[in-house]
Amino acid sequence: SQQGEEDPQALSIQEGENATMNCSYKTSINNLQWYRQNSGRGLVHLILIRSNEREKHSGRLRVTLDTSKKSSSLLITASRAADTASYFCATVETSGSRLTFGEGTQLTVNP
Amino acid sequence: EAGVVQSPRYKIIEKKQPVAFWCNPISGHNTLYWYRQNLGQGPELLIRYENEEAVDDSQLPKDRFSAERLKGVDSTLKIQPAELGDSAVYLCASQSGSADTQYFGPGTRLTVL
């Protein structure tokens, strides 16, 4: 079963703009991770944020986590055409070690 | 360092036929996962191995799916017999025991006709 719900399902922006994707989940978590999947490829890990963290940065990526609202956001700044991909959030529950994925956001960055 | 290797990349079979997928994880990764990803959705876990032991197979449809990880390295996932609803991408991932990050292979796209 899917844990997370991502919003929006699809996002289309111009190169240079920022892209924000949101993820909501249902249970208490140990950590939340974001993955990218290019068409026809496997998933690539982008960033992990733990339940005791509120914000994390990695290059052009910024992730926030609000455990009270059970939600996270991924911000990609100064987007590039190469950022075009599907982005998935995934959670690890406090009670287990299984990684449970959301349904993803399809991001299209137009040159 | 080589990533997770999967084969074949694509497979087309008729329903009721058997099919097998192979995965070679990153060297030294003792944890191996098989996921199924339906079109437009995120991956769903089928089975997780710690070395050669299946420690989480609660979501594996055991009537037709089986998996093995002999010697705790390579793994094979089998479906017999395949059904139309099994059409999906089957992803393998591996993880080092102390890390949180999973590394995914490119997947096998299965089409059941």
Coordinates of N, CA and C in Angstrom, one line a residue:
Chain A
S1 N 0.9 -1.2 0.0 CA 0.0 0.0 0.0 C 0.9 1.2 0.0
Q2 N 0.4 2.3 -0.6 CA 1.2 3.5 -0.7 C 1.0 4.3 0.6
Q3 N 2.1 4.8 1.1 CA 2.1 5.6 2.4 C 1.9 7.1 2.1
G4 N 2.6 7.6 1.1 CA 2.5 9.0 0.9 C 1.6 9.4 -0.3
E5 N 1.2 10.6 -0.2 CA 0.4 11.2 -1.3 C 1.2 12.4 -1.7
E6 N 1.5 12.5 -3.0 CA 2.2 13.6 -3.5 C 1.4 14.6 -4.3
D7 N 1.8 15.8 -4.2 CA 1.0 16.9 -4.8 C 2.0 18.0 -5.3
P8 N 1.9 18.4 -6.6 CA 0.9 17.9 -7.5 C 1.3 16.6 -8.2
Q9 N 0.4 16.0 -8.9 CA 0.8 14.8 -9.6 C 1.7 15.1 -10.8
A10 N 1.5 16.3 -11.4 CA 2.3 16.7 -12.5 C 2.6 18.2 -12.4
L11 N 3.8 18.6 -12.8 CA 4.2 20.0 -12.7 C 5.0 20.3 -13.9
S12 N 4.7 21.4 -14.6 CA 5.4 21.9 -15.8 C 5.9 23.3 -15.6
I13 N 7.2 23.5 -15.7 CA 7.8 24.8 -15.4 C 8.8 25.2 -16.5
Q14 N 9.3 26.4 -16.5 CA 10.3 26.8 -17.4 C 11.7 26.7 -16.7
E15 N 12.7 26.5 -17.5 CA 14.0 26.4 -17.0 C 14.3 27.7 -16.2
G16 N 15.0 27.5 -15.1 CA 15.3 28.7 -14.3 C 14.4 28.9 -13.2
E17 N 13.1 28.4 -13.3 CA 12.1 28.6 -12.2 C 12.4 27.6 -11.1
N18 N 11.8 27.8 -10.0 CA 11.8 26.9 -8.9 C 10.7 25.9 -9.0
A19 N 10.9 24.7 -8.5 CA 9.9 23.6 -8.5 C 9.7 23.2 -7.1
T20 N 8.4 23.1 -6.6 CA 8.1 22.7 -5.3 C 7.1 21.5 -5.4
M21 N 7.5 20.4 -4.7 CA 6.7 19.2 -4.7 C 6.4 18.9 -3.2
N22 N 5.2 18.5 -2.9 CA 4.8 18.2 -1.5 C 4.4 16.7 -1.4
C23 N 4.6 16.3 -0.1 CA 4.4 14.9 0.2 C 3.7 14.8 1.6
S24 N 2.6 14.1 1.7 CA 2.0 13.9 2.9 C 2.0 12.4 3.2
Y25 N 2.1 12.0 4.5 CA 2.1 10.6 4.9 C 1.2 10.4 6.1
K26 N 1.1 9.1 6.5 CA 0.1 8.8 7.5 C 0.5 8.4 8.9
T27 N 1.7 7.8 8.9 CA 2.2 7.2 10.2 C 3.4 8.0 10.8
S28 N 3.8 7.6 12.0 CA 5.0 8.2 12.6 C 6.2 7.6 11.8
I29 N 7.1 8.5 11.5 CA 8.3 8.0 10.7 C 9.6 8.2 11.4
N30 N 10.6 7.4 11.0 CA 12.0 7.6 11.4 C 12.7 8.5 10.5
N31 N 12.4 8.4 9.2 CA 13.0 9.3 8.2 C 12.2 9.4 7.0
L32 N 12.4 10.4 6.2 CA 11.7 10.6 4.9 C 12.8 10.8 3.8
Q33 N 12.6 10.2 2.7 CA 13.6 10.3 1.6 C 12.9 10.7 0.3
W34 N 13.7 11.4 -0.5 CA 13.2 11.8 -1.8 C 14.1 11.1 -2.8
Y35 N 13.5 10.5 -3.9 CA 14.1 9.8 -5.0 C 13.7 10.4 -6.3
R36 N 14.6 10.4 -7.3 CA 14.3 10.8 -8.6 C 14.3 9.6 -9.6
Q37 N 13.4 9.6 -10.5 CA 13.4 8.5 -11.5 C 13.2 9.1 -12.9
N38 N 14.3 8.9 -13.7 CA 14.2 9.3 -15.1 C 13.4 8.2 -15.9
S39 N 12.8 8.6 -17.0 CA 12.0 7.7 -17.7 C 12.7 6.4 -18.1
G40 N 12.2 5.3 -17.7 CA 12.8 4.0 -18.1 C 14.0 3.6 -17.2
R41 N 14.2 4.4 -16.2 CA 15.4 4.1 -15.3 C 15.0 3.7 -13.9
G42 N 15.9 3.3 -13.1 CA 15.7 3.0 -11.7 C 15.7 4.3 -10.9
L43 N 15.4 4.2 -9.7 CA 15.3 5.4 -8.8 C 16.7 5.8 -8.3
V44 N 16.9 7.1 -8.1 CA 18.2 7.6 -7.6 C 17.9 8.4 -6.3
H45 N 18.6 8.1 -5.2 CA 18.4 8.7 -4.0 C 18.9 10.2 -4.0
L46 N 18.0 11.1 -3.6 CA 18.4 12.5 -3.6 C 18.8 13.0 -2.2
I47 N 18.0 12.8 -1.2 CA 18.2 13.4 0.1 C 17.3 12.7 1.1
L48 N 17.9 12.6 2.3 CA 17.2 12.0 3.4 C 17.0 13.0 4.6
I49 N 15.9 13.1 5.2 CA 15.7 14.0 6.3 C 15.1 13.1 7.5
R50 N 15.7 13.3 8.7 CA 15.3 12.5 9.8 C 14.1 13.2 10.5
S51 N 13.4 12.4 11.3 CA 12.2 12.9 12.0 C 12.5 14.1 13.0
N52 N 13.8 14.2 13.4 CA 14.1 15.3 14.3 C 14.7 16.5 13.6
E53 N 14.7 16.4 12.3 CA 15.2 17.5 11.5 C 14.0 18.3 10.8
R54 N 14.2 19.6 10.6 CA 13.1 20.3 10.0 C 13.5 20.8 8.6
E55 N 14.7 20.9 8.3 CA 15.1 21.4 7.0 C 16.5 20.8 6.6
K56 N 16.7 20.5 5.3 CA 18.0 20.0 4.9 C 18.2 20.5 3.5
H57 N 19.5 20.8 3.2 CA 19.9 21.3 1.9 C 20.9 20.4 1.3
S58 N 20.8 20.2 -0.1 CA 21.9 19.5 -0.8 C 21.9 20.1 -2.2
G59 N 22.9 21.0 -2.5 CA 23.0 21.6 -3.8 C 21.8 22.5 -4.0
R60 N 21.1 22.2 -5.1 CA 19.9 23.0 -5.5 C 18.6 22.5 -4.8
L61 N 18.8 21.5 -4.0 CA 17.6 20.8 -3.3 C 17.5 21.4 -1.9
R62 N 16.2 21.6 -1.5 CA 15.9 22.0 -0.1 C 14.7 21.1 0.3
V63 N 14.8 20.4 1.4 CA 13.8 19.6 1.9 C 13.3 20.1 3.2
T64 N 12.0 20.2 3.4 CA 11.5 20.5 4.8 C 10.6 19.3 5.2
L65 N 10.5 19.2 6.5 CA 9.7 18.2 7.2 C 8.9 18.8 8.3
D66 N 7.6 18.6 8.3 CA 6.8 19.0 9.4 C 6.1 17.8 10.0
T67 N 6.6 17.3 11.0 CA 6.0 16.0 11.6 C 4.7 16.2 12.2
S68 N 4.4 17.4 12.6 CA 3.1 17.7 13.2 C 2.0 17.6 12.1
K69 N 2.3 18.0 10.9 CA 1.4 18.0 9.8 C 1.6 16.7 9.0
K70 N 2.6 15.9 9.3 CA 2.9 14.7 8.5 C 3.1 15.1 7.1
S71 N 4.0 16.1 6.8 CA 4.2 16.5 5.4 C 5.6 16.9 5.2
S72 N 6.0 16.9 4.0 CA 7.4 17.3 3.5 C 7.3 18.0 2.2
S73 N 8.2 18.8 1.9 CA 8.3 19.4 0.6 C 9.7 19.4 0.1
L74 N 9.8 19.2 -1.2 CA 11.1 19.3 -1.9 C 11.1 20.5 -2.9
L75 N 12.0 21.3 -2.7 CA 12.2 22.5 -3.5 C 13.5 22.3 -4.4
I76 N 13.3 22.4 -5.7 CA 14.4 22.4 -6.6 C 14.6 23.9 -7.1
T77 N 15.7 24.5 -6.8 CA 15.9 25.9 -7.3 C 16.6 25.9 -8.6
A78 N 16.3 27.0 -9.4 CA 17.0 27.2 -10.7 C 16.9 26.0 -11.5
S79 N 15.7 25.5 -11.8 CA 15.6 24.2 -12.5 C 16.2 24.2 -13.8
R80 N 16.6 23.0 -14.3 CA 17.2 22.7 -15.6 C 16.4 21.7 -16.3
A81 N 16.5 21.6 -17.6 CA 15.8 20.6 -18.4 C 16.2 19.2 -17.9
A82 N 17.4 19.0 -17.5 CA 17.8 17.7 -17.0 C 17.1 17.3 -15.7
D83 N 16.4 18.2 -15.0 CA 15.7 17.9 -13.8 C 14.4 17.2 -14.2
T84 N 14.0 17.2 -15.4 CA 12.8 16.5 -15.9 C 12.8 15.0 -15.5
A85 N 11.9 14.6 -14.6 CA 11.8 13.3 -14.1 C 10.6 13.1 -13.2
S86 N 10.4 11.9 -12.7 CA 9.4 11.7 -11.6 C 10.1 11.8 -10.3
Y87 N 9.5 12.4 -9.3 CA 10.1 12.5 -8.0 C 9.2 11.8 -7.0
F88 N 9.8 11.0 -6.2 CA 9.0 10.2 -5.2 C 9.5 10.5 -3.8
C89 N 8.6 10.6 -2.9 CA 8.9 10.6 -1.5 C 8.7 9.2 -0.9
A90 N 9.5 8.9 0.1 CA 9.4 7.5 0.6 C 9.7 7.7 2.1
T91 N 9.0 6.9 2.9 CA 9.1 7.0 4.4 C 9.5 5.7 5.0
V92 N 10.2 5.8 6.1 CA 10.6 4.6 6.9 C 9.9 4.9 8.2
E93 N 9.0 4.0 8.6 CA 8.2 4.1 9.8 C 9.0 3.9 11.1
T94 N 8.6 4.5 12.2 CA 9.4 4.3 13.4 C 9.3 2.8 13.9
S95 N 8.3 2.1 13.5 CA 8.0 0.8 13.9 C 8.7 -0.3 13.1
G96 N 9.3 0.1 12.0 CA 9.9 -0.8 11.1 C 11.0 -0.3 10.3
S97 N 11.4 -1.0 9.2 CA 12.5 -0.6 8.4 C 12.1 -0.5 6.9
R98 N 10.8 -0.8 6.6 CA 10.4 -0.8 5.2 C 10.3 0.6 4.7
L99 N 10.7 0.7 3.4 CA 10.6 2.0 2.7 C 9.4 2.0 1.9
T100 N 8.5 3.0 2.2 CA 7.2 3.0 1.5 C 7.1 4.3 0.7
F101 N 6.8 4.1 -0.6 CA 6.8 5.2 -1.5 C 5.5 5.8 -1.8
G102 N 5.5 7.1 -2.1 CA 4.3 7.7 -2.6 C 4.1 7.5 -4.1
E103 N 3.1 8.2 -4.7 CA 2.8 7.9 -6.1 C 3.6 8.8 -7.0
G104 N 4.3 9.8 -6.5 CA 5.2 10.6 -7.3 C 4.6 11.8 -8.0
T105 N 5.5 12.7 -8.3 CA 5.2 13.9 -9.0 C 6.0 13.9 -10.3
Q106 N 5.4 14.1 -11.4 CA 6.1 14.1 -12.7 C 6.4 15.6 -13.0
L107 N 7.7 15.9 -13.0 CA 8.2 17.3 -13.2 C 8.7 17.4 -14.7
T108 N 8.2 18.4 -15.4 CA 8.7 18.7 -16.7 C 9.3 20.1 -16.7
V109 N 10.6 20.2 -17.0 CA 11.2 21.5 -17.1 C 11.5 21.8 -18.6
N110 N 10.8 22.8 -19.0 CA 10.9 23.2 -20.5 C 12.0 24.1 -20.7
P111 N 12.9 23.8 -21.7 CA 14.0 24.7 -22.0 C 13.6 26.1 -22.6
Chain B
E1 N 32.7 2.0 -9.3 CA 32.0 0.9 -8.7 C 30.7 0.6 -9.5
A2 N 30.5 -0.6 -9.9 CA 29.3 -1.0 -10.6 C 28.1 -0.8 -9.8
G3 N 27.0 -0.4 -10.4 CA 25.7 -0.3 -9.7 C 25.0 -1.6 -9.6
V4 N 23.8 -1.6 -9.3 CA 22.9 -2.8 -9.3 C 22.6 -3.1 -10.7
V5 N 22.8 -4.4 -11.0 CA 22.6 -4.9 -12.4 C 21.4 -5.8 -12.4
Q6 N 20.6 -5.6 -13.4 CA 19.4 -6.4 -13.6 C 19.3 -6.9 -15.0
S7 N 18.8 -8.1 -15.2 CA 18.5 -8.6 -16.5 C 17.3 -9.5 -16.5
P8 N 16.6 -9.6 -17.6 CA 16.7 -8.8 -18.7 C 16.2 -7.4 -18.5
R9 N 16.3 -6.4 -19.4 CA 15.8 -5.1 -19.2 C 14.3 -5.1 -19.6
Y10 N 14.0 -6.0 -20.6 CA 12.6 -6.0 -21.1 C 12.2 -7.5 -21.3
K11 N 11.0 -7.8 -21.0 CA 10.5 -9.2 -21.2 C 9.0 -9.1 -21.6
I12 N 8.7 -9.8 -22.7 CA 7.3 -9.9 -23.2 C 7.0 -11.4 -23.2
I13 N 5.9 -11.8 -22.5 CA 5.5 -13.2 -22.4 C 4.0 -13.2 -22.6
E14 N 3.5 -14.4 -22.9 CA 2.1 -14.6 -22.9 C 1.6 -15.1 -21.5
K15 N 0.4 -14.8 -21.1 CA -0.1 -15.2 -19.8 C 0.0 -16.7 -19.7
K16 N 0.2 -17.1 -18.4 CA 0.4 -18.5 -18.0 C 1.8 -19.0 -18.2
Q17 N 2.6 -18.2 -18.9 CA 4.0 -18.6 -19.0 C 4.8 -18.2 -17.8
P18 N 5.9 -18.9 -17.5 CA 6.8 -18.5 -16.4 C 7.8 -17.4 -16.8
V19 N 8.3 -16.7 -15.9 CA 9.3 -15.7 -16.2 C 10.2 -15.5 -15.0
A20 N 11.5 -15.2 -15.2 CA 12.4 -15.0 -14.1 C 13.2 -13.7 -14.4
F21 N 13.5 -13.0 -13.3 CA 14.3 -11.8 -13.3 C 15.5 -12.1 -12.4
W22 N 16.7 -11.5 -12.8 CA 17.9 -11.6 -12.1 C 18.5 -10.3 -11.6
C23 N 19.1 -10.3 -10.5 CA 19.6 -9.1 -9.9 C 21.0 -9.4 -9.3
N24 N 21.9 -8.5 -9.6 CA 23.3 -8.6 -9.0 C 23.5 -7.3 -8.2
P25 N 23.5 -7.3 -6.9 CA 23.6 -6.1 -6.1 C 25.0 -5.5 -6.1
I26 N 25.1 -4.3 -5.5 CA 26.4 -3.7 -5.4 C 27.2 -4.6 -4.4
S27 N 28.5 -4.7 -4.8 CA 29.4 -5.6 -4.0 C 29.4 -5.1 -2.5
G28 N 29.2 -6.1 -1.6 CA 29.3 -5.8 -0.2 C 27.9 -5.4 0.4
H29 N 26.9 -5.2 -0.4 CA 25.6 -4.8 0.1 C 24.9 -6.1 0.6
N30 N 24.6 -6.2 1.9 CA 24.0 -7.5 2.3 C 22.5 -7.4 2.3
T31 N 21.9 -6.3 2.1 CA 20.4 -6.2 2.0 C 20.0 -6.0 0.6
L32 N 19.0 -6.8 0.1 CA 18.6 -6.8 -1.2 C 17.0 -6.7 -1.2
Y33 N 16.5 -5.9 -2.1 CA 15.0 -5.7 -2.2 C 14.6 -6.0 -3.6
W34 N 13.4 -6.5 -3.7 CA 12.6 -6.6 -5.0 C 11.4 -5.7 -4.8
Y35 N 11.1 -4.8 -5.8 CA 10.0 -4.0 -5.8 C 9.2 -4.2 -7.1
R36 N 7.9 -4.0 -7.1 CA 7.1 -3.9 -8.3 C 6.6 -2.5 -8.4
Q37 N 6.7 -1.9 -9.6 CA 6.2 -0.6 -9.9 C 5.2 -0.6 -11.1
N38 N 4.0 -0.3 -10.7 CA 3.0 -0.2 -11.8 C 3.0 1.1 -12.4
L39 N 2.5 1.3 -13.6 CA 2.6 2.5 -14.4 C 2.0 3.7 -13.6
G40 N 2.7 4.7 -13.4 CA 2.2 5.9 -12.8 C 2.2 5.8 -11.3
Q41 N 2.8 4.8 -10.7 CA 2.8 4.7 -9.3 C 4.2 4.5 -8.7
G42 N 4.3 4.6 -7.4 CA 5.6 4.4 -6.8 C 5.9 2.9 -6.6
P43 N 7.1 2.5 -6.4 CA 7.5 1.1 -6.2 C 6.8 0.6 -4.9
E44 N 6.4 -0.7 -4.9 CA 5.9 -1.4 -3.8 C 6.8 -2.6 -3.5
L45 N 7.1 -2.7 -2.2 CA 8.0 -3.8 -1.8 C 7.4 -5.2 -2.0
L46 N 8.2 -6.1 -2.6 CA 7.8 -7.5 -2.7 C 8.5 -8.3 -1.6
I47 N 9.8 -8.2 -1.5 CA 10.5 -9.0 -0.6 C 11.8 -8.3 -0.3
R48 N 12.3 -8.5 1.0 CA 13.6 -8.0 1.4 C 14.5 -9.1 2.0
Y49 N 15.7 -9.2 1.5 CA 16.7 -10.1 2.0 C 17.7 -9.5 2.9
E50 N 18.1 -10.1 3.9 CA 19.3 -9.8 4.7 C 20.2 -11.0 4.5
N51 N 21.3 -10.8 3.7 CA 22.1 -11.9 3.3 C 21.2 -12.9 2.5
E52 N 21.2 -14.1 2.9 CA 20.4 -15.1 2.2 C 19.0 -15.3 2.8
E53 N 18.7 -14.6 3.8 CA 17.4 -14.8 4.5 C 16.4 -13.8 4.1
A54 N 15.2 -14.3 3.7 CA 14.1 -13.4 3.4 C 13.5 -12.9 4.7
V55 N 13.6 -11.6 5.1 CA 13.2 -11.1 6.4 C 11.9 -10.4 6.3
D56 N 11.4 -10.0 5.1 CA 10.1 -9.4 4.9 C 9.6 -9.8 3.5
D57 N 8.7 -10.8 3.6 CA 8.1 -11.2 2.3 C 6.6 -11.2 2.4
S58 N 6.1 -10.4 3.3 CA 4.7 -10.3 3.6 C 3.8 -9.8 2.4
Q59 N 4.5 -9.1 1.5 CA 3.7 -8.6 0.3 C 4.0 -9.3 -0.9
L60 N 4.7 -10.5 -0.8 CA 5.0 -11.3 -2.0 C 3.8 -12.3 -2.2
P61 N 3.2 -12.2 -3.4 CA 2.0 -13.1 -3.7 C 2.6 -14.6 -3.8
K62 N 2.6 -15.3 -2.8 CA 3.3 -16.6 -2.7 C 2.7 -17.7 -3.6
D63 N 1.4 -17.5 -4.0 CA 0.9 -18.5 -4.9 C 1.6 -18.6 -6.2
R64 N 2.1 -17.5 -6.7 CA 2.7 -17.5 -8.0 C 4.1 -16.9 -8.1
F65 N 4.5 -16.2 -7.0 CA 5.8 -15.5 -7.0 C 6.7 -16.3 -6.1
S66 N 8.0 -16.4 -6.4 CA 9.0 -17.0 -5.6 C 10.3 -16.2 -5.8
A67 N 11.1 -16.2 -4.8 CA 12.4 -15.6 -4.9 C 13.5 -16.4 -4.2
E68 N 14.7 -16.2 -4.6 CA 15.8 -16.8 -3.8 C 17.0 -15.9 -3.9
R69 N 17.9 -16.1 -3.0 CA 19.1 -15.3 -2.9 C 20.2 -16.3 -2.4
L70 N 20.6 -17.1 -3.3 CA 21.6 -18.1 -2.9 C 23.0 -17.5 -2.6
K71 N 23.6 -17.9 -1.5 CA 24.9 -17.4 -1.1 C 24.9 -15.9 -0.8
G72 N 23.7 -15.4 -0.6 CA 23.6 -14.0 -0.2 C 24.1 -12.9 -1.1
V73 N 24.2 -13.2 -2.4 CA 24.7 -12.2 -3.4 C 23.6 -12.0 -4.4
D74 N 23.7 -12.7 -5.5 CA 22.7 -12.5 -6.6 C 21.3 -13.0 -6.1
S75 N 20.3 -12.5 -6.8 CA 18.9 -12.9 -6.5 C 18.1 -13.1 -7.7
T76 N 17.2 -14.0 -7.7 CA 16.2 -14.3 -8.8 C 14.8 -14.2 -8.3
L77 N 14.0 -13.5 -9.0 CA 12.6 -13.4 -8.7 C 11.8 -14.1 -9.9
K78 N 10.9 -15.0 -9.5 CA 10.2 -15.8 -10.5 C 8.7 -15.6 -10.4
I79 N 8.0 -15.7 -11.5 CA 6.6 -15.6 -11.5 C 6.1 -16.9 -12.4
Q80 N 5.3 -17.7 -11.8 CA 4.8 -18.8 -12.5 C 3.4 -19.3 -11.9
P81 N 2.4 -19.2 -12.7 CA 2.3 -18.6 -14.1 C 2.0 -17.1 -14.0
A82 N 2.5 -16.4 -15.1 CA 2.2 -15.0 -15.1 C 0.8 -14.7 -15.5
E83 N 0.3 -13.6 -15.0 CA -1.1 -13.1 -15.3 C -1.0 -11.7 -15.9
L84 N -2.0 -11.3 -16.6 CA -2.0 -10.0 -17.2 C -1.7 -8.9 -16.3
G85 N -2.2 -9.0 -15.0 CA -2.0 -8.0 -14.0 C -0.6 -7.9 -13.5
D86 N 0.3 -8.8 -13.9 CA 1.7 -8.8 -13.5 C 2.5 -7.8 -14.3
S87 N 2.0 -7.3 -15.4 CA 2.7 -6.4 -16.2 C 3.1 -5.1 -15.4
A88 N 4.4 -4.9 -15.3 CA 4.9 -3.8 -14.4 C 6.4 -3.8 -14.6
V89 N 7.0 -2.9 -13.9 CA 8.5 -2.8 -13.9 C 8.9 -3.4 -12.5
Y90 N 9.8 -4.4 -12.6 CA 10.3 -5.0 -11.4 C 11.7 -4.5 -11.1
L91 N 11.8 -3.9 -10.0 CA 13.1 -3.2 -9.6 C 13.8 -4.0 -8.5
C92 N 15.1 -4.0 -8.6 CA 15.9 -4.6 -7.5 C 16.7 -3.4 -6.9
A93 N 16.9 -3.5 -5.6 CA 17.7 -2.5 -4.9 C 18.5 -3.1 -3.9
S94 N 19.7 -2.5 -3.6 CA 20.5 -3.1 -2.5 C 20.9 -1.9 -1.6
Q95 N 21.4 -2.4 -0.4 CA 21.7 -1.4 0.7 C 22.8 -2.0 1.5
S96 N 23.7 -1.1 1.9 CA 24.7 -1.5 2.9 C 24.1 -1.6 4.3
G97 N 24.5 -2.5 5.1 CA 23.8 -2.8 6.3 C 23.6 -1.6 7.2
S98 N 24.6 -0.7 7.2 CA 24.5 0.4 8.2 C 23.9 1.7 7.6
A99 N 23.6 1.7 6.3 CA 23.1 2.9 5.7 C 21.6 3.0 5.5
D100 N 21.1 4.2 5.3 CA 19.7 4.3 5.0 C 19.3 4.4 3.5
T101 N 20.3 4.6 2.7 CA 20.1 4.7 1.3 C 20.0 3.4 0.5
Q102 N 19.0 3.3 -0.3 CA 18.9 2.1 -1.2 C 19.4 2.5 -2.6
Y103 N 20.0 1.6 -3.3 CA 20.5 1.9 -4.6 C 19.8 0.9 -5.6
F104 N 19.1 1.6 -6.6 CA 18.2 0.8 -7.4 C 18.9 0.5 -8.8
G105 N 18.5 -0.7 -9.3 CA 18.9 -1.1 -10.6 C 17.9 -0.4 -11.6
P106 N 18.2 -0.6 -12.9 CA 17.3 0.0 -13.9 C 16.0 -0.7 -14.1
G107 N 15.8 -1.9 -13.5 CA 14.5 -2.5 -13.6 C 14.3 -3.4 -14.8
T108 N 13.4 -4.3 -14.7 CA 12.9 -5.2 -15.8 C 11.5 -4.8 -16.1
R109 N 11.2 -4.4 -17.3 CA 9.9 -4.1 -17.7 C 9.2 -5.3 -18.3
L110 N 8.2 -5.9 -17.6 CA 7.5 -7.1 -18.0 C 6.2 -6.7 -18.6
T111 N 5.9 -7.3 -19.8 CA 4.6 -7.2 -20.4 C 4.1 -8.5 -20.6
V112 N 2.9 -8.7 -20.0 CA 2.2 -10.0 -20.1 C 1.0 -9.9 -21.1
L113 N 1.0 -10.6 -22.2 CA 0.0 -10.5 -23.2 C -1.1 -11.6 -23.1

